[in-house]
Short mmCIF file of C-alpha atoms and ligand atoms in Angstrom, two decimals:
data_model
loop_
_atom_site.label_atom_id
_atom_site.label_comp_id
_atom_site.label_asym_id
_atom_site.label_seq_id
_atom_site.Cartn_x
_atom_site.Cartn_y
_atom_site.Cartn_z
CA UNK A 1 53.60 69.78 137.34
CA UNK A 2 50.84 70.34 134.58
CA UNK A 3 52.15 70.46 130.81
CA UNK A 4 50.64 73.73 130.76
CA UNK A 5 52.49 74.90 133.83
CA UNK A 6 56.06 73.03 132.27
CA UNK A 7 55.37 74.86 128.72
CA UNK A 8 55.14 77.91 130.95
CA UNK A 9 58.04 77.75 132.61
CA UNK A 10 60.26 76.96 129.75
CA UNK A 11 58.79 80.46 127.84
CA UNK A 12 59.92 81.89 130.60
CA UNK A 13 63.65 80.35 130.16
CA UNK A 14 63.77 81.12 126.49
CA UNK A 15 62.44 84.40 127.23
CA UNK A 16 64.98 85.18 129.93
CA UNK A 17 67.70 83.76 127.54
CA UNK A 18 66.90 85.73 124.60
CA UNK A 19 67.11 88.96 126.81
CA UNK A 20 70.62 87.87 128.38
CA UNK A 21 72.04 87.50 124.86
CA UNK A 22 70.38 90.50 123.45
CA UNK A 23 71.95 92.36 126.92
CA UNK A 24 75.64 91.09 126.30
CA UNK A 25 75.40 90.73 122.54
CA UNK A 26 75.49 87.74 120.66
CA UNK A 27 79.07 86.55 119.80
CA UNK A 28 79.85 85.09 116.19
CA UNK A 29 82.95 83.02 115.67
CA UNK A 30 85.16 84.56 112.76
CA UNK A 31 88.56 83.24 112.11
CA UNK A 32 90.39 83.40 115.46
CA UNK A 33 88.40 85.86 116.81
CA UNK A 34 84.76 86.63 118.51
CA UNK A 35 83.07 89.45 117.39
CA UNK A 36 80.09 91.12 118.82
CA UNK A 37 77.18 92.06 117.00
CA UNK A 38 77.81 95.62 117.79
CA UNK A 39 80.80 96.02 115.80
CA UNK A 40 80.97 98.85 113.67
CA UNK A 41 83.54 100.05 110.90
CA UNK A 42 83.99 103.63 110.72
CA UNK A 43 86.24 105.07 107.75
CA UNK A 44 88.39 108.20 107.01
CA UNK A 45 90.80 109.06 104.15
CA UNK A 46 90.78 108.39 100.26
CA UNK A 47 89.34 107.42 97.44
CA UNK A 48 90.65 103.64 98.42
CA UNK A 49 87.96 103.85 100.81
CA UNK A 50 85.89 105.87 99.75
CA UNK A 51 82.17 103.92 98.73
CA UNK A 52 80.44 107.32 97.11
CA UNK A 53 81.20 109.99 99.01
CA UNK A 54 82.72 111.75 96.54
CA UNK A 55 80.26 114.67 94.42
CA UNK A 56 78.86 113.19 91.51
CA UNK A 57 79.49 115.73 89.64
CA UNK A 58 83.26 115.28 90.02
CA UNK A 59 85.01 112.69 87.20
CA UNK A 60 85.50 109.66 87.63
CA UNK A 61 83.86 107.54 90.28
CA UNK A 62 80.18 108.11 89.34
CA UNK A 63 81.14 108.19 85.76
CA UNK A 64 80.81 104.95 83.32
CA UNK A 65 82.86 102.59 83.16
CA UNK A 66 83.30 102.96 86.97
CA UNK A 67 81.15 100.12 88.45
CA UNK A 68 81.11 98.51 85.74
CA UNK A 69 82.19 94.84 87.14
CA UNK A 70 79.90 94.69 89.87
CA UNK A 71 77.29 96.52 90.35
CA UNK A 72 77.36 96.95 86.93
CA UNK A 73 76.83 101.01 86.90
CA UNK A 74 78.78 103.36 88.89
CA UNK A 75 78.54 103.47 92.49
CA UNK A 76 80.82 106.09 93.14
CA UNK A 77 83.81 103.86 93.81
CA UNK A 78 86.86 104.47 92.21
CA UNK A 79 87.41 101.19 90.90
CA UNK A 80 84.96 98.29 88.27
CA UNK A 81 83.61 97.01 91.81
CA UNK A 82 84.40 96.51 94.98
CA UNK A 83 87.04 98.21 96.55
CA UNK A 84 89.11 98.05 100.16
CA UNK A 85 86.86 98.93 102.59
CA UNK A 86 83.79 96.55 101.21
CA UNK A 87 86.66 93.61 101.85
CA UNK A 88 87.55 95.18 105.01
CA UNK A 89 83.98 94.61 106.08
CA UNK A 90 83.30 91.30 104.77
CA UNK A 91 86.11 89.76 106.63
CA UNK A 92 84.30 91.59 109.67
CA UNK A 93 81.22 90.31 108.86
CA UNK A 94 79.89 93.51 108.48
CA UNK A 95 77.91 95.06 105.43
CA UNK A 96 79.52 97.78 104.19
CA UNK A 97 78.96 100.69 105.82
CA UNK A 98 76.87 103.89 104.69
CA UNK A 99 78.20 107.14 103.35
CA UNK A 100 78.37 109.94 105.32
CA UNK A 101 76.42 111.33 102.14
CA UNK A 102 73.57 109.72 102.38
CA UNK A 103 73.25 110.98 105.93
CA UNK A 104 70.25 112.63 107.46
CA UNK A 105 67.92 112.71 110.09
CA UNK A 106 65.44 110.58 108.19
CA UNK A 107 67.88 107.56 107.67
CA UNK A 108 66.32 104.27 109.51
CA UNK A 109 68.38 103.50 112.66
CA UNK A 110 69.35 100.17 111.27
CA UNK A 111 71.08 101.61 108.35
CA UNK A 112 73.93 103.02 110.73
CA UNK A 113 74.20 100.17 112.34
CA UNK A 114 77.58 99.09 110.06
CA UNK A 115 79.37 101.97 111.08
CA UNK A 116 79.74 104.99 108.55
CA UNK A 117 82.03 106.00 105.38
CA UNK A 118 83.52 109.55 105.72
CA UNK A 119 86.47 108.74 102.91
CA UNK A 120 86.26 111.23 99.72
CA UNK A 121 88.51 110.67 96.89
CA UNK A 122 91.47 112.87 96.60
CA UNK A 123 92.06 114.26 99.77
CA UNK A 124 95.21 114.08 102.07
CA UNK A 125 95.85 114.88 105.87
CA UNK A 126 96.77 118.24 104.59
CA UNK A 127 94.76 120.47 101.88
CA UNK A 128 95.00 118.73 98.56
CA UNK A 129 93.63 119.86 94.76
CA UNK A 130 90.57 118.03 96.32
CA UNK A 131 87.24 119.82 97.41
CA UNK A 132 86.52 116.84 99.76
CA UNK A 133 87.40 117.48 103.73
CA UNK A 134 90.68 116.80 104.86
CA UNK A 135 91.58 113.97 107.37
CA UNK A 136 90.79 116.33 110.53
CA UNK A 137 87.78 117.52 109.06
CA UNK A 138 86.43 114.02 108.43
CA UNK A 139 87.03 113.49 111.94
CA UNK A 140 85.54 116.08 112.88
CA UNK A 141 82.41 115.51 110.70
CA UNK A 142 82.51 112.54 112.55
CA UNK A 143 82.71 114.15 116.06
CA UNK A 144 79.63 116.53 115.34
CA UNK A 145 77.32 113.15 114.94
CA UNK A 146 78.66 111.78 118.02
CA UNK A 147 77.55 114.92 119.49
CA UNK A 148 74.20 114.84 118.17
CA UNK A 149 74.03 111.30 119.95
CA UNK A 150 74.24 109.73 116.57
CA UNK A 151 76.46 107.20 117.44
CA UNK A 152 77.37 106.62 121.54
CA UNK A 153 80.65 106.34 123.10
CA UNK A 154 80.05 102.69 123.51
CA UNK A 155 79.12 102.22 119.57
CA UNK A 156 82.82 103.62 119.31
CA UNK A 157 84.22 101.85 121.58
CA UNK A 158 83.03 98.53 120.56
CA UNK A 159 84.14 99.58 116.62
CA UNK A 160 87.06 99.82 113.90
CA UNK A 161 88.33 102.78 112.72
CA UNK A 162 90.27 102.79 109.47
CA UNK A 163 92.33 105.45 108.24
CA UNK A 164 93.34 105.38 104.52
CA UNK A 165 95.34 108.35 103.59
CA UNK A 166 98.90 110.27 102.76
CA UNK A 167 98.61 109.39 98.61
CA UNK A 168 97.06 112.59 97.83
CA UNK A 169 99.19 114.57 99.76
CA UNK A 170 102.43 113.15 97.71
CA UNK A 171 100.82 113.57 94.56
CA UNK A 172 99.81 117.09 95.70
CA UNK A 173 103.52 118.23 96.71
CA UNK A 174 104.58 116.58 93.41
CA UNK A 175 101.76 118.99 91.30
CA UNK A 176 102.83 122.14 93.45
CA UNK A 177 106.19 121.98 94.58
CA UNK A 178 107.83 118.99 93.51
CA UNK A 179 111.04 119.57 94.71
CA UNK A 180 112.36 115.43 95.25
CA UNK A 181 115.25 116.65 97.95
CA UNK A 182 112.07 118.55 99.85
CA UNK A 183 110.96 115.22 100.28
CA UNK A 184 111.68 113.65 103.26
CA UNK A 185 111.06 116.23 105.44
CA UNK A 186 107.84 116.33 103.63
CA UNK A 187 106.96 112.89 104.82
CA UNK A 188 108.19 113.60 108.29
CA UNK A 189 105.66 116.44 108.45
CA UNK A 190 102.62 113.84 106.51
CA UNK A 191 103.42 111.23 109.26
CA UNK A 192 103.36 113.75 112.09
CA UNK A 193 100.32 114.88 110.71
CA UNK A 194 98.65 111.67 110.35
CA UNK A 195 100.00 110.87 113.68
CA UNK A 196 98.03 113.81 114.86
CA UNK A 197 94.90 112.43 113.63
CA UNK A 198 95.24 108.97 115.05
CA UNK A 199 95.46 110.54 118.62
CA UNK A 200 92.67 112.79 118.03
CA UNK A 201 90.18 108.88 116.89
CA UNK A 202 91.80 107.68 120.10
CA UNK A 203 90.53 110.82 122.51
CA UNK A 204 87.39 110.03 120.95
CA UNK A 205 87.22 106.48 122.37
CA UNK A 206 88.57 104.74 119.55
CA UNK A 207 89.86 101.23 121.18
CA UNK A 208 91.11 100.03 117.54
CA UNK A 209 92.50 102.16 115.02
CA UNK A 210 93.83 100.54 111.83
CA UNK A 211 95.99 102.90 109.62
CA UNK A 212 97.02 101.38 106.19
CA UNK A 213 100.35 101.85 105.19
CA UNK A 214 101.10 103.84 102.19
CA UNK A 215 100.56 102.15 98.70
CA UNK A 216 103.90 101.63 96.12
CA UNK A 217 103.24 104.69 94.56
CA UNK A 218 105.80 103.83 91.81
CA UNK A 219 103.90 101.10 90.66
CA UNK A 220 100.98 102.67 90.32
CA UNK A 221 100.18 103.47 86.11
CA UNK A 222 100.51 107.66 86.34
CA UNK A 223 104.50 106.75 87.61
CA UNK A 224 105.02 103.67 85.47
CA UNK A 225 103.09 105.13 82.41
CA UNK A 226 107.07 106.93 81.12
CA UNK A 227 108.12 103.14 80.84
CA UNK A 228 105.01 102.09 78.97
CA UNK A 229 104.26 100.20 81.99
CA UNK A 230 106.88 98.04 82.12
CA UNK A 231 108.48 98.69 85.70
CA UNK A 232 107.94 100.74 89.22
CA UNK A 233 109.54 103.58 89.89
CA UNK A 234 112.16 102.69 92.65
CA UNK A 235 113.09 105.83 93.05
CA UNK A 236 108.82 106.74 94.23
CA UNK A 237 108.38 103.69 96.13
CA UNK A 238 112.12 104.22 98.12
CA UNK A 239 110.35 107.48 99.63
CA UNK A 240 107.14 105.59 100.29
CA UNK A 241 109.30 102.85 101.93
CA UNK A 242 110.51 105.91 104.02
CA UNK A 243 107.01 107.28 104.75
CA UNK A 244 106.09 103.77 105.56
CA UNK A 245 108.98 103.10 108.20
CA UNK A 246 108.58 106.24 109.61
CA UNK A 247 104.39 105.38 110.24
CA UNK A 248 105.66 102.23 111.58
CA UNK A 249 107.92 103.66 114.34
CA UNK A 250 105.21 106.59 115.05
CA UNK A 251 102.41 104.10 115.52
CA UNK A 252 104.71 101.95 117.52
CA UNK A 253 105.56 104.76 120.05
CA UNK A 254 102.05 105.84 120.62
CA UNK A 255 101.08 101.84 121.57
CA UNK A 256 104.15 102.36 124.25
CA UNK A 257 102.67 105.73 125.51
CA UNK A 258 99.47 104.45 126.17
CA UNK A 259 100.92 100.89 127.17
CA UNK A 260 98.65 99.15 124.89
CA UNK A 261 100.29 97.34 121.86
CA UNK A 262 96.64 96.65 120.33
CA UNK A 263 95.44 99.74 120.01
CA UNK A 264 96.73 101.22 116.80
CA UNK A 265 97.80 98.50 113.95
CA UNK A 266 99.01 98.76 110.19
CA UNK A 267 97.03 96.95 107.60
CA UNK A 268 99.85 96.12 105.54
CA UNK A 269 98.93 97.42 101.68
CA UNK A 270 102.04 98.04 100.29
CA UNK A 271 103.46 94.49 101.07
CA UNK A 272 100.35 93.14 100.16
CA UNK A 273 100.90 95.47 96.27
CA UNK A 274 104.27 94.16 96.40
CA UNK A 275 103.35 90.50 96.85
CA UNK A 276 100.75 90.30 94.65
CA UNK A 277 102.57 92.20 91.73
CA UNK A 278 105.72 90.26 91.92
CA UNK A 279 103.80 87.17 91.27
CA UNK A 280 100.35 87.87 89.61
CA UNK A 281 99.95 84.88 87.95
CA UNK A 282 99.10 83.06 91.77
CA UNK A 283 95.90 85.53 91.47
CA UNK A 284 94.94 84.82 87.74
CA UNK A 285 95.82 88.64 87.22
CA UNK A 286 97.30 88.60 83.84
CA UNK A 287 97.49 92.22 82.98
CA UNK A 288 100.18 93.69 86.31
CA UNK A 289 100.96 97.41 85.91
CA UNK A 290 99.62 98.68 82.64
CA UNK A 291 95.40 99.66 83.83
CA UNK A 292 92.49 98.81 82.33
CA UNK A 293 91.15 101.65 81.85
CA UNK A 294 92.60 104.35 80.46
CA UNK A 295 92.46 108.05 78.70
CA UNK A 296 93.06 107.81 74.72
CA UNK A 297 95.28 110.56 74.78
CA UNK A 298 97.41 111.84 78.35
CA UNK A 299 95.17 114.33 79.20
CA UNK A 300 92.18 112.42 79.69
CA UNK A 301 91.06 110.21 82.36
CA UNK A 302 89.20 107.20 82.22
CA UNK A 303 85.79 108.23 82.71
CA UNK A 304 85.84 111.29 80.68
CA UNK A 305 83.58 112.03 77.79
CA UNK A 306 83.74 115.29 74.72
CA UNK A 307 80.67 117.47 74.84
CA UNK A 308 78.97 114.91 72.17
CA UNK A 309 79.58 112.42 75.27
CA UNK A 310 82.39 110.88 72.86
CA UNK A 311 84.36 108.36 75.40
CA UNK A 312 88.14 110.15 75.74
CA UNK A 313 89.04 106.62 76.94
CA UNK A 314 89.91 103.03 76.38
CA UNK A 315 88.22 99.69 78.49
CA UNK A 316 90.22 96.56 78.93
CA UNK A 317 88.77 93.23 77.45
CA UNK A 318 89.51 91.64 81.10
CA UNK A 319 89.31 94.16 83.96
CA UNK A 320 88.77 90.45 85.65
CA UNK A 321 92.29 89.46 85.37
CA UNK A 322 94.18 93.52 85.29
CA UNK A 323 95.50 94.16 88.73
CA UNK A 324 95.08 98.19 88.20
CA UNK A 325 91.76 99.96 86.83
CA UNK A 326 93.14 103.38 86.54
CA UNK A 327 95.91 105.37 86.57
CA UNK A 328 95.91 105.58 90.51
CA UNK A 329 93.70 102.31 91.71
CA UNK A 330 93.27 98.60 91.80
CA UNK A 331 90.44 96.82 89.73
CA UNK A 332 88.38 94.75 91.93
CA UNK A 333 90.31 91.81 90.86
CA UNK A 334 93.08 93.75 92.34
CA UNK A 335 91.55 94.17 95.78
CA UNK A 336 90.72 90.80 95.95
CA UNK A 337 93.40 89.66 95.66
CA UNK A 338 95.48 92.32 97.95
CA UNK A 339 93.24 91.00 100.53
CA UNK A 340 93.57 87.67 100.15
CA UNK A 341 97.48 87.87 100.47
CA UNK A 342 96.96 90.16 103.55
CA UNK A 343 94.53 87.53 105.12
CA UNK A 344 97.09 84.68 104.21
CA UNK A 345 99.42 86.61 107.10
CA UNK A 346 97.19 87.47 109.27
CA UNK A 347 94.52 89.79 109.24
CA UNK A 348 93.49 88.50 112.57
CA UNK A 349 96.03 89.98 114.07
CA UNK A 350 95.32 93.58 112.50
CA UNK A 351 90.98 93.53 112.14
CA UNK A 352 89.46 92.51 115.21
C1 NAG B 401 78.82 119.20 94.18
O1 NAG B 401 79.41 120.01 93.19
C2 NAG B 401 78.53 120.95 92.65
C3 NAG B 401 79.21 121.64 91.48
O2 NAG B 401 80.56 121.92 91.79
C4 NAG B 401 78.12 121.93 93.75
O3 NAG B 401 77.20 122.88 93.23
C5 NAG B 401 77.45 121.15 94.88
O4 NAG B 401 77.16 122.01 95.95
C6 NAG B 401 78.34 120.02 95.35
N1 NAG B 401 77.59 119.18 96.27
C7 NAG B 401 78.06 118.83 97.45
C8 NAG B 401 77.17 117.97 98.28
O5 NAG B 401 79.15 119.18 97.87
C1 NAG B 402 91.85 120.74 107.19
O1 NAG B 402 90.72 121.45 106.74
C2 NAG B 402 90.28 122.42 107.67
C3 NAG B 402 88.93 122.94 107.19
O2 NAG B 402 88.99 123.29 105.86
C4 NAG B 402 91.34 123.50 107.79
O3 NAG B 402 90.93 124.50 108.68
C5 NAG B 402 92.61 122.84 108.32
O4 NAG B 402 93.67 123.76 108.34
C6 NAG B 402 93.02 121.66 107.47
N1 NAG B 402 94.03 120.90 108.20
C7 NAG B 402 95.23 120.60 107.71
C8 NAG B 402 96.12 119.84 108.60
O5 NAG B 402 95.57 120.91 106.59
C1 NAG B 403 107.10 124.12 99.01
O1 NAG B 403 108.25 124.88 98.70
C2 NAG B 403 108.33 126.10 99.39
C3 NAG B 403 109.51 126.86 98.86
O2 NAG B 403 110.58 125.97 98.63
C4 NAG B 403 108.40 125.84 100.89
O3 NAG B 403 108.43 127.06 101.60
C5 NAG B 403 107.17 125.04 101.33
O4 NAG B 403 107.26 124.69 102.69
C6 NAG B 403 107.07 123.78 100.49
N1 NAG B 403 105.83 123.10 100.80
C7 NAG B 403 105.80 121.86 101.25
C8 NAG B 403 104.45 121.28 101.46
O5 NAG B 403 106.79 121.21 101.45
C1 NAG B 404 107.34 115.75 113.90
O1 NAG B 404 107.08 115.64 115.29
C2 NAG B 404 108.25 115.48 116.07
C3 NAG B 404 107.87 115.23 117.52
O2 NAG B 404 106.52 115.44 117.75
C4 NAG B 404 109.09 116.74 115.94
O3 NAG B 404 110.26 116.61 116.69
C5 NAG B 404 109.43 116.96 114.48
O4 NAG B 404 110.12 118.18 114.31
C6 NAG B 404 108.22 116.97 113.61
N1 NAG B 404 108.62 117.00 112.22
C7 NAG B 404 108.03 117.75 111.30
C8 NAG B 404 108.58 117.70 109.92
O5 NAG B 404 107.05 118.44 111.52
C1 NAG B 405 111.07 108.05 88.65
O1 NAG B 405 110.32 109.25 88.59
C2 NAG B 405 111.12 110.41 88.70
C3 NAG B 405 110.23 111.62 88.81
O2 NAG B 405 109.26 111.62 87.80
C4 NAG B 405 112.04 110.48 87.49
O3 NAG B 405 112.86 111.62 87.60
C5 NAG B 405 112.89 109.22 87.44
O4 NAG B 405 113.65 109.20 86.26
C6 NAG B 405 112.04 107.98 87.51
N1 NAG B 405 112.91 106.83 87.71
C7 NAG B 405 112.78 105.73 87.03
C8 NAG B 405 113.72 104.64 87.38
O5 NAG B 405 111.92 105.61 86.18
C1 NAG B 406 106.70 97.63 112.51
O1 NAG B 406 107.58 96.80 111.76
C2 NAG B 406 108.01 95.62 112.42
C3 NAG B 406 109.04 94.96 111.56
O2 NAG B 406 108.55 94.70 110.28
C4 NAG B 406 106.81 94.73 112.69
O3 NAG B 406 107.19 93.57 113.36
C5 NAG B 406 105.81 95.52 113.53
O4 NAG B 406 104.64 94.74 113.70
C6 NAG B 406 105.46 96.83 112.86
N1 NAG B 406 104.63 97.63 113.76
C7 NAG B 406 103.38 97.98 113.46
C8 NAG B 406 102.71 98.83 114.46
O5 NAG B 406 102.82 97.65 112.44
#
C-alpha cells in the first residue's frame, strides 16, 4: 500500500468516526454521570429561576442594584448575580439557558440549544398579584413551540425540566385572605395543583422532571423583618414543612404509577436554606437573615427610586458574605453556597 493510498484510508476512518459520534452524541464525564451533548434545561416557575423574563418595566430585577455583583448591571435576575438556575446549569455543563423573552423566529438555532427559561418573577401555580403566566400557562407557552417544531420530542426527551414554584402563591393567600387555619387545605390544593402540572411536563415527554421543594419561608427577611432579623418564623416554615411533606408523598406516588422511581425528583432547597443558615460561617456568609439590600423605610423595596430617581433603599458593604439580597431572595453568595451543600449530598442523584 502507497502512503497516499494509507493517508486515504485513515481520512476515511476519522471521517467515519466523527460521523458515528456526531450520530450517537458525544458523551462527557460529569461527576457520576454521562451526559450527552444534547442535554437541555428547560425552566418553569419563579423569580428563583427566573434569568430576565420578567418586564423591565416591573421593580426590581432590571432595576440597580440588581446585578450588581456579577454582571455588574442588572440582568433581570432577582438577586446581585447569579441565581439557581445558572448553578443548576453549570453543574450540567450547560450554559444557561435563554429566556423565553428573547424568543423569536430570528434567534440563531444554536442559541436554543441550552434549553429555554419560561420562569417570571412572582407568579404561583395559581393566579398571583403577578402579571407573569401562571405555571400551566408557562407550560403551555412551552407546548405552542414544541408545536411549531421549535424544539422535538427527542430534544425533550433527552432534557431537564425544573419546576420552581408554590412561594408566590403563599404570599398571595397571605395578601388576600390570610386566614392561618385556611391553611392547610390551602397547601393541599397548591400541591395538587403543582402535581397537576408535573403530569402535564410528563405527557409532554418529559423523562426528568426536577421540582424544588418549597423554600423556609420564615426565614426569609419580609417574615423575620418583626424580629429585626434575628430568628425564622417557626410558625411559617411548620406549614412549609407541611407543603413540603405533602410534595414529597405526591411526587413519590406518581414515580409508583408510572413504575419509574427516576422520573420526578426533589432538589432539596429548603434543607439546603436550613443547612447553610444554621451554620453560615462554613460558607464565609457573615451577614444570615437580615438582607443586603433593603427599602429605607417599609414601604419601599430595594430597587426603588422617588421621581428625582432618589434611591428609597439601602446596599450592604458585603453582599459577598450576606446570605439574603432582598426581602424574598438569596444573594449570589447565597446560591452558591445552597448549591454547594446540595451537591455535598448528592446532586447526582437528583440532576442527571
Ligand atoms: C411590559 O409592561 C408594560 C407596561 O405595563 C406594557 O405596556 C408592556 O406591554 C409589557 N411588555 C410585555 C412584553 O409584557
Ligand atoms: C392560569 O392562567 C390561565 C391563563 O391566564 C388561566 O386560564 C388559568 O385558570 C390559570 N390556572 C390556574 C390553575 O390558576
Ligand atoms: C379565601 O377565603 C374565602 C372565604 O373564606 C374562601 O371561599 C376561599 O376559598 C379562600 N381562598 C383560598 C385560596 O383559600
Ligand atoms: C387533592 O387531590 C386528591 C386526589 O387527587 C383529592 O382527594 C383531594 O381532595 C384534593 N385536595 C384538594 C385540596 O384539592
Ligand atoms: C409568625 O408570623 C405570624 C404571622 O405574621 C405571627 O402571627 C407570629 O407571631 C409569628 N411568630 C413568630 C414566632 O414570630
Ligand atoms: C421523600 O422523603 C424521603 C425521606 O426523607 C426521602 O428518602 C425520599 O427520597 C423523598 N422522596 C422524593 C421523591 O424526594
Amino acid at each position: 500500500m502507497n502512503s497516499h493510498k494509507q493517508l486515504f484510508i485513515l481520512s476515511c476512518l476519522s471521517l467515519v468516526l466523527v460521523l458515528l459520534s456526531g450520530q450517537f452524541g458525544l458523551q462527557v464525564e460529569a461527576g457520576h454521570h454521562i451526559h450527552h451533548r444534547s442535554k437541555k434545561l428547560f425552566v418553569f416557575g419563579d423569580s428563583y429561576v427566573d434569568t430576565g423574563n420578567t418586564n423591565k418595566s416591573k421593580p426590581g430585577s432590571w432595576k440597580e442594584p440588581y446585578g450588581i455583583t456579577s454582571p455588574g448591571k442588572p440582568t433581570g435576575r432577582f438577586s446581585d448575580g447569579r441565581v439557581l438556575t445558572d448553578f443548576i446549569a453549570k453543574y450540567l455543563r450547560l450554559r444557561t439557558p435563554i429566556t423565553h423573552r428573547l424568543w423569536d423566529y430570528t434567534v440563531p438555532k444554536h442559541s436554543l440549544k441550552y434549553g429555554m427559561n419560561f420562569a417570571y418573577g412572582g407568579t404561583g401555580v395559581f393566579d398571583t398579584s403577578s402579571s407573569g403566566p401562571n405555571m400551566t400557562a408557562q407550560i403551555d407557552i412551552f407546548n405552542q413551540l414544541v408545536q411549531e417544531n421549535v424544539y422535538t420530542l427527542s430534544d425533550i426527551t433527552n432534557s431537564i425540566a425544573y419546576v420552581s414554584v408554590a412561594g408566590n402563591d403563599y404570599n398571595y393567600y397571605l395578601a388576600t385572605n390570610g386566614s392561618l387555619p385556611g391553611f392547610p387545605s390551602f397547601i393541599a390544593s397548591v400541591v395538587n395543583q403543582t402535581t397537576i402540572n408535573l403530569i402535564h411536563l410528563q405527557s409532554l415527554g418529559f423523562k426528568r422532571i426536577v421540582v424544588g421543594a418549597l423554600q423556609p419561608l420564615g426565614c426569609l427577611p419580609q417574615a423575620t423583618a418583626q424580629t429585626s432579623f434575628q430568628s425564622c418564623n417557626s410558625t411559617f416554615n411548620d406549614l412549609v414543612t407541611l407543603h413540603n411533606n405533602l410534595l414529597n408523598r405526591s411526587v413519590t406516588k406518581l414515580n409508583q404509577e408510572i413504575n419509574d422511581h427516576n422520573t420526578f425528583t426533589i432538589l432539596d432547597i429548603f434543607d439546603g436554606f436550613r443547612t447553610v443558615l444554621n451554620n453560615p460561617s462554613s460558607h464565609n456568609i457573615k451577614e444570615r437573615l437580615k438582607p443586603c439590600c433593603f427599602g429605607v423605610s417599609s414601604e419601599y423595596n430595594c430597587g426603588s427610586v422617588d421621581e428625582n430617581n432618589v434611591k428609597k433603599y439601602l446596599v450592604c458593604e458585603n453582599p459577598e458574605s450576606t446570605f439574603f439580597w432582598d426581602e424574598l431572595h438569596p444573594t449570589q453568595a447565597g446560591w452558591n453556597a445552597v448549591y454547594n451543600e446540595l451537591e455535598k449530598r448528592g446532586l447526582y442523584k437528583i440532576l442527571y
